GROMACS .gro file of C-alpha atoms in nm:
model
  385
    1MET     CA    1  -2.103   2.968   1.500
    2LYS     CA    2  -1.843   3.062   1.772
    3HIS     CA    3  -1.754   3.417   1.643
    4LYS     CA    4  -2.079   3.446   1.493
    5LEU     CA    5  -2.189   3.451   1.807
    6SER     CA    6  -1.953   3.664   2.047
    7TYR     CA    7  -2.018   3.837   1.714
    8ILE     CA    8  -2.422   3.891   1.804
    9LEU     CA    9  -2.322   3.946   2.152
   10CYS     CA   10  -2.083   4.221   2.148
   11ILE     CA   11  -2.368   4.364   1.920
   12PHE     CA   12  -2.601   4.277   2.299
   13VAL     CA   13  -2.383   4.451   2.442
   14ALA     CA   14  -2.335   4.739   2.324
   15VAL     CA   15  -2.719   4.830   2.250
   16ILE     CA   16  -2.755   4.798   2.623
   17PHE     CA   17  -2.509   4.987   2.698
   18ALA     CA   18  -2.626   5.244   2.490
   19TRP     CA   19  -3.054   5.214   2.653
   20SER     CA   20  -2.866   5.189   2.986
   21MET     CA   21  -2.549   5.424   2.998
   22ASN     CA   22  -2.465   5.646   2.798
   23GLY     CA   23  -2.684   5.646   2.467
   24ARG     CA   24  -2.439   5.822   2.222
   25LEU     CA   25  -2.094   5.595   2.256
   26GLY     CA   26  -2.397   5.311   2.267
   27VAL     CA   27  -2.452   5.405   1.890
   28TYR     CA   28  -2.108   5.469   1.860
   29LEU     CA   29  -1.954   5.142   1.950
   30CYS     CA   30  -2.288   4.989   1.730
   31ALA     CA   31  -2.183   5.181   1.451
   32MET     CA   32  -1.774   5.052   1.524
   33LEU     CA   33  -1.959   4.722   1.503
   34LEU     CA   34  -2.085   4.680   1.249
   35PHE     CA   35  -1.844   4.902   0.990
   36ALA     CA   36  -1.579   4.621   1.099
   37LEU     CA   37  -1.799   4.336   0.908
   38ILE     CA   38  -1.843   4.594   0.667
   39VAL     CA   39  -1.501   4.610   0.591
   40SER     CA   40  -1.378   4.255   0.689
   41ALA     CA   41  -1.689   4.140   0.438
   42VAL     CA   42  -1.578   4.370   0.135
   43ILE     CA   43  -1.181   4.298   0.204
   44LYS     CA   44  -1.283   3.919   0.125
   45ARG     CA   45  -1.439   3.932  -0.150
   46LEU     CA   46  -1.103   4.190  -0.326
   47VAL     CA   47  -0.877   3.991  -0.239
   48LYS     CA   48  -1.082   3.581  -0.254
   49ASN     CA   49  -0.961   3.591  -0.618
   50ARG     CA   50  -0.644   3.686  -0.600
   51ILE     CA   51  -0.490   3.386  -0.476
   52SER     CA   52  -0.232   3.119  -0.608
   53LEU     CA   53  -0.216   2.777  -0.424
   54LYS     CA   54   0.064   2.558  -0.592
   55VAL     CA   55   0.217   2.232  -0.475
   56PHE     CA   56   0.577   2.089  -0.529
   57SER     CA   57   0.582   1.630  -0.476
   58LYS     CA   58   0.865   1.498  -0.690
   59THR     CA   59   0.812   1.185  -0.587
   60THR     CA   60   0.720   0.958  -0.694
   61GLN     CA   61   0.899   0.539  -0.511
   62VAL     CA   62   1.034   0.503  -0.100
   63ALA     CA   63   1.054   0.276   0.119
   64LYS     CA   64   0.829   0.199   0.394
   65GLY     CA   65   0.931   0.367   0.702
   66ASP     CA   66   1.075   0.657   0.518
   67THR     CA   67   1.019   0.965   0.521
   68ILE     CA   68   0.814   1.211   0.207
   69GLU     CA   69   0.821   1.578   0.225
   70ILE     CA   70   0.623   1.848   0.033
   71SER     CA   71   0.580   2.174   0.036
   72PHE     CA   72   0.330   2.482  -0.103
   73GLU     CA   73   0.397   2.818  -0.142
   74ILE     CA   74   0.061   3.074  -0.206
   75SER     CA   75   0.103   3.408  -0.269
   76LYS     CA   76  -0.174   3.719  -0.385
   77SER     CA   77  -0.176   3.938  -0.664
   78THR     CA   78  -0.390   4.236  -0.435
   79PHE     CA   79  -0.185   4.508  -0.236
   80VAL     CA   80  -0.482   4.459   0.008
   81PRO     CA   81  -0.429   4.291   0.364
   82THR     CA   82  -0.567   3.924   0.349
   83PRO     CA   83  -0.767   3.732   0.545
   84PHE     CA   84  -0.599   3.400   0.739
   85ILE     CA   85  -0.634   3.085   0.436
   86GLU     CA   86  -0.693   2.788   0.520
   87VAL     CA   87  -0.501   2.518   0.359
   88CYS     CA   88  -0.652   2.169   0.453
   89PHE     CA   89  -0.428   1.856   0.321
   90SER     CA   90  -0.550   1.505   0.293
   91SER     CA   91  -0.343   1.170   0.300
   92SER     CA   92  -0.425   0.817   0.176
   93GLY     CA   93  -0.401   0.509   0.493
   94ASN     CA   94  -0.119   0.411   0.413
   95ILE     CA   95   0.033   0.650   0.487
   96SER     CA   96   0.076   0.948   0.855
   97PRO     CA   97   0.144   1.322   0.876
   98LEU     CA   98   0.400   1.382   1.120
   99SER     CA   99   0.277   1.728   1.131
  100PRO     CA  100  -0.106   1.932   1.126
  101GLU     CA  101  -0.241   1.891   0.743
  102ARG     CA  102  -0.421   2.193   0.828
  103PHE     CA  103  -0.252   2.582   0.809
  104ARG     CA  104  -0.419   2.915   0.854
  105ILE     CA  105  -0.243   3.122   0.715
  106ALA     CA  106  -0.181   3.547   0.743
  107LEU     CA  107  -0.013   3.726   0.421
  108GLY     CA  108  -0.131   4.129   0.489
  109PHE     CA  109   0.049   4.339   0.263
  110SER     CA  110   0.307   4.200   0.140
  111LYS     CA  111   0.349   3.986  -0.236
  112GLU     CA  112   0.586   3.809  -0.188
  113PRO     CA  113   0.465   3.442  -0.146
  114ARG     CA  114   0.540   3.232   0.102
  115THR     CA  115   0.653   2.872   0.096
  116TYR     CA  116   0.496   2.595   0.363
  117ARG     CA  117   0.582   2.220   0.446
  118ILE     CA  118   0.519   1.934   0.526
  119SER     CA  119   0.598   1.607   0.632
  120TYR     CA  120   0.433   1.212   0.538
  121ARG     CA  121   0.567   0.868   0.779
  122ALA     CA  122   0.528   0.574   0.486
  123ASN     CA  123   0.390   0.285   0.765
  124HIS     CA  124   0.304   0.064   0.522
  125CYS     CA  125   0.252  -0.089   0.120
  126GLY     CA  126   0.089   0.034  -0.158
  127MET     CA  127  -0.018   0.365  -0.389
  128ALA     CA  128  -0.009   0.705  -0.168
  129SER     CA  129  -0.200   0.997  -0.207
  130ILE     CA  130  -0.121   1.285  -0.113
  131GLU     CA  131  -0.348   1.607  -0.229
  132VAL     CA  132  -0.528   1.948  -0.178
  133GLY     CA  133  -0.789   1.937   0.046
  134SER     CA  134  -0.975   2.300   0.064
  135VAL     CA  135  -0.847   2.622   0.104
  136THR     CA  136  -1.091   2.836   0.263
  137LEU     CA  137  -1.074   3.185   0.260
  138ILE     CA  138  -1.199   3.370   0.625
  139ASP     CA  139  -1.316   3.736   0.644
  140TYR     CA  140  -1.112   3.930   0.972
  141LEU     CA  141  -1.377   3.848   1.201
  142GLY     CA  142  -1.426   3.500   1.164
  143LEU     CA  143  -1.765   3.568   1.037
  144PHE     CA  144  -1.747   3.475   0.709
  145ALA     CA  145  -1.638   3.204   0.475
  146SER     CA  146  -1.553   3.118   0.121
  147LYS     CA  147  -1.374   2.805  -0.061
  148VAL     CA  148  -1.178   2.986  -0.248
  149LYS     CA  149  -1.031   2.815  -0.664
  150THR     CA  150  -0.709   2.719  -0.681
  151GLU     CA  151  -0.516   2.437  -0.943
  152SER     CA  152  -0.572   2.127  -0.832
  153PHE     CA  153  -0.352   1.950  -0.664
  154LYS     CA  154  -0.301   1.519  -0.646
  155SER     CA  155   0.060   1.373  -0.561
  156ARG     CA  156   0.043   0.963  -0.615
  157PHE     CA  157   0.301   0.813  -0.479
  158GLY     CA  158   0.438   0.430  -0.411
  159VAL     CA  159   0.530   0.286  -0.110
  160LEU     CA  160   0.794   0.052  -0.118
  161PRO     CA  161   0.740  -0.358   0.044
  162VAL     CA  162   1.027  -0.524   0.274
  163ILE     CA  163   1.173  -0.826   0.100
  164HIS     CA  164   1.168  -1.030   0.469
  165GLU     CA  165   1.414  -1.390   0.469
  166ILE     CA  166   1.212  -1.691   0.549
  167SER     CA  167   1.368  -1.916   0.636
  168GLY     CA  168   1.468  -2.222   0.316
  169GLN     CA  169   1.352  -2.493   0.479
  170ASN     CA  170   1.024  -2.366   0.486
  171GLU     CA  171   0.663  -2.609   0.390
  172LEU     CA  172   0.495  -2.477   0.241
  173LEU     CA  173   0.767  -2.443  -0.048
  174ARG     CA  174   0.841  -2.849  -0.009
  175VAL     CA  175   0.474  -2.906  -0.073
  176CYS     CA  176   0.455  -2.769  -0.366
  177CYS     CA  177   0.780  -2.836  -0.489
  178ASP     CA  178   0.663  -3.221  -0.350
  179ALA     CA  179   0.322  -3.151  -0.582
  180THR     CA  180   0.442  -3.097  -0.854
  181ALA     CA  181   0.560  -3.292  -1.132
  182TYR     CA  182   0.957  -3.348  -1.017
  183ASP     CA  183   1.088  -3.805  -1.153
  184ASP     CA  184   1.093  -3.894  -0.783
  185ASN     CA  185   1.126  -4.250  -0.886
  186ALA     CA  186   1.467  -4.270  -0.919
  187GLU     CA  187   1.628  -4.570  -0.629
  188GLU     CA  188   1.947  -4.474  -0.433
  189THR     CA  189   2.225  -4.557  -0.615
  190ASP     CA  190   2.621  -4.525  -0.467
  191GLU     CA  191   2.823  -4.329  -0.733
  192ALA     CA  192   2.964  -4.382  -0.965
  193THR     CA  193   2.674  -4.718  -1.022
  194THR     CA  194   2.497  -4.746  -1.347
  195ILE     CA  195   2.175  -4.879  -1.436
  196GLY     CA  196   2.088  -5.072  -1.831
  197MET     CA  197   2.301  -5.018  -2.142
  198GLY     CA  198   2.553  -4.900  -1.951
  199VAL     CA  199   2.425  -4.528  -1.836
  200ALA     CA  200   2.541  -4.272  -1.559
  201GLY     CA  201   2.301  -4.312  -1.261
  202TYR     CA  202   2.220  -4.076  -0.974
  203GLU     CA  203   2.474  -3.958  -0.766
  204HIS     CA  204   2.381  -3.758  -0.491
  205ARG     CA  205   2.517  -3.571  -0.139
  206GLU     CA  206   2.358  -3.447   0.089
  207TYR     CA  207   2.193  -3.068   0.078
  208VAL     CA  208   2.381  -2.794   0.163
  209VAL     CA  209   2.193  -2.456   0.237
  210GLY     CA  210   2.178  -2.278  -0.110
  211ASP     CA  211   2.129  -2.545  -0.302
  212PRO     CA  212   1.807  -2.472  -0.561
  213ILE     CA  213   1.564  -2.676  -0.400
  214LYS     CA  214   1.414  -2.895  -0.688
  215ARG     CA  215   1.721  -3.078  -0.755
  216ILE     CA  216   1.640  -3.267  -0.387
  217ASN     CA  217   1.514  -3.607  -0.453
  218TRP     CA  218   1.259  -3.643  -0.204
  219LYS     CA  219   1.236  -4.010  -0.181
  220LEU     CA  220   1.578  -4.050  -0.139
  221SER     CA  221   1.624  -3.835   0.141
  222SER     CA  222   1.285  -3.941   0.334
  223LYS     CA  223   1.501  -4.286   0.314
  224ARG     CA  224   1.822  -4.158   0.449
  225ASP     CA  225   1.598  -3.909   0.723
  226THR     CA  226   1.813  -3.620   0.539
  227LEU     CA  227   1.768  -3.410   0.232
  228MET     CA  228   1.976  -3.533  -0.077
  229ILE     CA  229   2.093  -3.380  -0.353
  230ARG     CA  230   2.100  -3.471  -0.691
  231LEU     CA  231   2.373  -3.376  -0.905
  232ASP     CA  232   2.267  -3.458  -1.280
  233GLU     CA  233   2.027  -3.190  -1.491
  234LYS     CA  234   1.745  -3.467  -1.527
  235LEU     CA  235   1.492  -3.224  -1.325
  236ALA     CA  236   1.259  -3.084  -1.606
  237SER     CA  237   1.266  -2.731  -1.564
  238ALA     CA  238   0.923  -2.650  -1.395
  239SER     CA  239   0.807  -2.317  -1.226
  240GLN     CA  240   0.589  -2.271  -0.977
  241ALA     CA  241   0.254  -2.024  -0.927
  242ILE     CA  242   0.237  -1.749  -0.707
  243VAL     CA  243  -0.143  -1.529  -0.694
  244PHE     CA  244  -0.136  -1.245  -0.455
  245ASP     CA  245  -0.508  -0.998  -0.540
  246CYS     CA  246  -0.575  -0.851  -0.173
  247SER     CA  247  -0.956  -0.680  -0.195
  248SER     CA  248  -1.050  -0.382  -0.083
  249GLU     CA  249  -1.311  -0.211   0.174
  250LYS     CA  250  -1.496   0.026   0.278
  251GLU     CA  251  -1.350   0.170   0.541
  252GLU     CA  252  -0.960   0.116   0.530
  253SER     CA  253  -0.828   0.102   0.887
  254GLU     CA  254  -0.483   0.041   0.993
  255GLN     CA  255  -0.504  -0.302   1.081
  256TYR     CA  256  -0.625  -0.386   0.752
  257TYR     CA  257  -0.328  -0.220   0.620
  258LYS     CA  258  -0.128  -0.415   0.768
  259THR     CA  259  -0.271  -0.747   0.667
  260ARG     CA  260  -0.274  -0.615   0.365
  261ASP     CA  261   0.084  -0.587   0.434
  262ILE     CA  262   0.132  -0.940   0.541
  263ALA     CA  263  -0.014  -1.114   0.235
  264ALA     CA  264   0.162  -0.874  -0.011
  265GLU     CA  265   0.495  -0.886   0.181
  266GLY     CA  266   0.510  -1.274   0.270
  267ALA     CA  267   0.454  -1.293  -0.160
  268LEU     CA  268   0.784  -1.140  -0.205
  269ALA     CA  269   0.949  -1.349   0.043
  270MET     CA  270   0.802  -1.650  -0.103
  271SER     CA  271   0.873  -1.533  -0.465
  272ALA     CA  272   1.210  -1.447  -0.277
  273LEU     CA  273   1.271  -1.786  -0.155
  274MET     CA  274   1.213  -1.943  -0.545
  275LEU     CA  275   1.467  -1.711  -0.651
  276ARG     CA  276   1.715  -1.827  -0.400
  277GLN     CA  277   1.709  -2.144  -0.422
  278GLY     CA  278   1.695  -2.136  -0.858
  279LEU     CA  279   1.302  -2.192  -0.952
  280THR     CA  280   1.172  -1.935  -1.140
  281CYS     CA  281   0.824  -1.815  -1.036
  282ASP     CA  282   0.559  -1.746  -1.192
  283VAL     CA  283   0.368  -1.435  -1.029
  284TYR     CA  284  -0.008  -1.350  -1.134
  285MET     CA  285  -0.077  -1.016  -0.945
  286SER     CA  286  -0.443  -0.858  -0.904
  287SER     CA  287  -0.429  -0.445  -0.904
  288ASN     CA  288  -0.753  -0.194  -1.007
  289ASN     CA  289  -0.915  -0.469  -1.085
  290GLN     CA  290  -0.639  -0.591  -1.464
  291TRP     CA  291  -0.413  -0.894  -1.345
  292GLU     CA  292  -0.016  -0.838  -1.429
  293HIS     CA  293   0.209  -1.173  -1.512
  294ILE     CA  294   0.554  -1.137  -1.370
  295VAL     CA  295   0.783  -1.381  -1.533
  296ILE     CA  296   1.062  -1.387  -1.221
  297GLU     CA  297   1.402  -1.598  -1.310
  298ASP     CA  298   1.643  -1.323  -1.147
  299GLU     CA  299   1.649  -0.970  -0.940
  300GLY     CA  300   1.585  -0.783  -1.243
  301GLY     CA  301   1.237  -1.023  -1.225
  302LEU     CA  302   1.178  -0.990  -0.829
  303ALA     CA  303   1.257  -0.613  -0.795
  304GLN     CA  304   0.936  -0.575  -1.049
  305PHE     CA  305   0.745  -0.778  -0.830
  306GLN     CA  306   0.850  -0.495  -0.511
  307SER     CA  307   0.805  -0.265  -0.751
  308SER     CA  308   0.431  -0.324  -0.887
  309ILE     CA  309   0.313  -0.428  -0.526
  310ALA     CA  310   0.474   0.017  -0.402
  311ASP     CA  311   0.200   0.073  -0.711
  312PHE     CA  312  -0.054  -0.183  -0.589
  313ILE     CA  313  -0.401  -0.070  -0.563
  314ALA     CA  314  -0.637  -0.300  -0.408
  315SER     CA  315  -0.926  -0.457  -0.591
  316SER     CA  316  -1.318  -0.434  -0.645
  317GLU     CA  317  -1.341  -0.718  -0.882
  318ASN     CA  318  -1.181  -0.831  -1.175
  319ALA     CA  319  -1.350  -0.941  -1.491
  320GLN     CA  320  -1.110  -1.284  -1.491
  321SER     CA  321  -1.118  -1.548  -1.183
  322ALA     CA  322  -0.734  -1.582  -1.012
  323ALA     CA  323  -0.839  -1.985  -1.099
  324ASP     CA  324  -0.918  -1.917  -1.480
  325LEU     CA  325  -0.565  -1.767  -1.531
  326ILE     CA  326  -0.341  -2.015  -1.385
  327ALA     CA  327  -0.545  -2.258  -1.595
  328GLU     CA  328  -0.503  -2.060  -1.842
  329ASN     CA  329  -0.107  -2.045  -1.829
  330GLY     CA  330  -0.054  -2.453  -1.769
  331ASN     CA  331   0.022  -2.416  -1.389
  332LYS     CA  332  -0.069  -2.702  -1.189
  333VAL     CA  333   0.049  -2.613  -0.913
  334ALA     CA  334   0.011  -2.310  -0.696
  335MET     CA  335  -0.017  -2.037  -0.372
  336MET     CA  336  -0.253  -1.792  -0.344
  337PHE     CA  337  -0.125  -1.478  -0.075
  338SER     CA  338  -0.431  -1.249   0.007
  339ASN     CA  339  -0.619  -1.134   0.317
  340ASN     CA  340  -0.999  -1.225   0.296
  341SER     CA  341  -1.076  -1.544   0.320
  342SER     CA  342  -1.426  -1.663   0.207
  343TYR     CA  343  -1.307  -1.510  -0.189
  344ALA     CA  344  -0.974  -1.704  -0.142
  345VAL     CA  345  -1.183  -2.091  -0.105
  346GLN     CA  346  -1.362  -1.955  -0.330
  347THR     CA  347  -1.092  -1.923  -0.602
  348LYS     CA  348  -0.909  -2.309  -0.433
  349VAL     CA  349  -1.249  -2.486  -0.527
  350LEU     CA  350  -1.293  -2.250  -0.892
  351ALA     CA  351  -0.910  -2.374  -0.922
  352LYS     CA  352  -0.916  -2.768  -0.880
  353GLU     CA  353  -1.237  -2.775  -1.068
  354ALA     CA  354  -0.968  -2.653  -1.308
  355GLY     CA  355  -0.643  -2.899  -1.229
  356CYS     CA  356  -0.420  -2.664  -1.027
  357ASP     CA  357  -0.375  -2.769  -0.687
  358LEU     CA  358  -0.412  -2.425  -0.502
  359TYR     CA  359  -0.253  -2.341  -0.150
  360THR     CA  360  -0.452  -2.016  -0.019
  361VAL     CA  361  -0.256  -1.859   0.218
  362LEU     CA  362  -0.337  -1.545   0.506
  363PRO     CA  363  -0.237  -1.313   0.822
  364HIS     CA  364  -0.309  -1.417   1.067
  365THR     CA  365  -0.477  -1.158   1.162
  366VAL     CA  366  -0.754  -1.276   0.865
  367THR     CA  367  -1.034  -1.352   1.028
  368GLN     CA  368  -1.194  -1.701   0.966
  369ILE     CA  369  -0.768  -1.795   0.931
  370SER     CA  370  -0.890  -2.159   1.001
  371SER     CA  371  -1.012  -2.174   0.684
  372ALA     CA  372  -0.662  -2.106   0.507
  373ASP     CA  373  -0.396  -2.449   0.424
  374TYR     CA  374  -0.127  -2.201   0.610
  375SER     CA  375  -0.089  -1.877   0.781
  376ILE     CA  376   0.148  -1.581   0.850
  377SER     CA  377   0.259  -1.453   1.149
  378ASP     CA  378   0.408  -1.091   1.218
  379ASP     CA  379   0.801  -1.228   1.207
  380PHE     CA  380   0.689  -1.430   0.866
  381GLU     CA  381   0.619  -1.770   0.959
  382PHE     CA  382   0.441  -2.014   0.828
  383THR     CA  383   0.240  -2.209   0.971
  384ASN     CA  384  -0.015  -2.519   0.823
  385THR     CA  385  -0.353  -2.466   0.933
   0.00000   0.00000   0.00000
């Protein structure tokens, strides 16, 4: 609009000049302006379908905080001087451009392709995308603009979450382990004592950081006021369960991504803690309206969970509720990490009806945080609400 007003003003000045001062010169000025308009429109018309754009990106996954670079090549197949070409990129909210996403390029007479680069920073975990928003050809006078049909491009890549280390004295994990069907009815016995028909009794020692948490005798520990570890193998193998389910929002703001990060990395940190403590962990993760079940028994399972979070797409709805999924797989105790307080409370009620104790965990930035059993801080400290 600005360029059109300027052009109309030039015509108006030329007409006034011809009428009041010099008629012949004013007519020449008007003719030149009209000729420039025609030439500009014709050139734009000639080169519109002679422009090609190629975008290159080999990124599949990047670590949170890393830089992603894509390049694009633009060229033309005619000797006619090309007017301005405006290339605009758009990206998802969990990455941010380190340079302007809009390029205005003039190729001139050269038919040689030109290469440009644009960089982004991966700010938040989850699936990210970069695409060509539009390619527009603008005539020399800036009066006419038209879209150029080029090869469509959309790059998708995962942003890996950070695996934070949390304290082994985590209250949430202790509560979940305490609620699981472990046999804590063994009484305190001295080393090498026997019970019944000469059957060896339980032997204990004090807890050392790094010991499997499932070997702790909570009843004996409460009596001695210090953590005590069983030295026998009586404890049956029991799997803990983690549910990770973050919902999408219509307007995905910076705060939304920050909250989602805390929930995702909180679930990942808890599963890493379970692995260090020698516990098997069943992870139920909702992504793109589908459930994924991951069993974490070793570092490979933890890496799979991390990779799945990198490819995570927030769900708007699920065909099956988390409560039904947990019950079907036989988990009696689970912890749920989410960014939606009302959904977490609803799932907790359904889980209770299905015979499962579900502990809800929400980032501290979530509204109605008091409805959760535990909250997570920016430093990944778990607090009982």
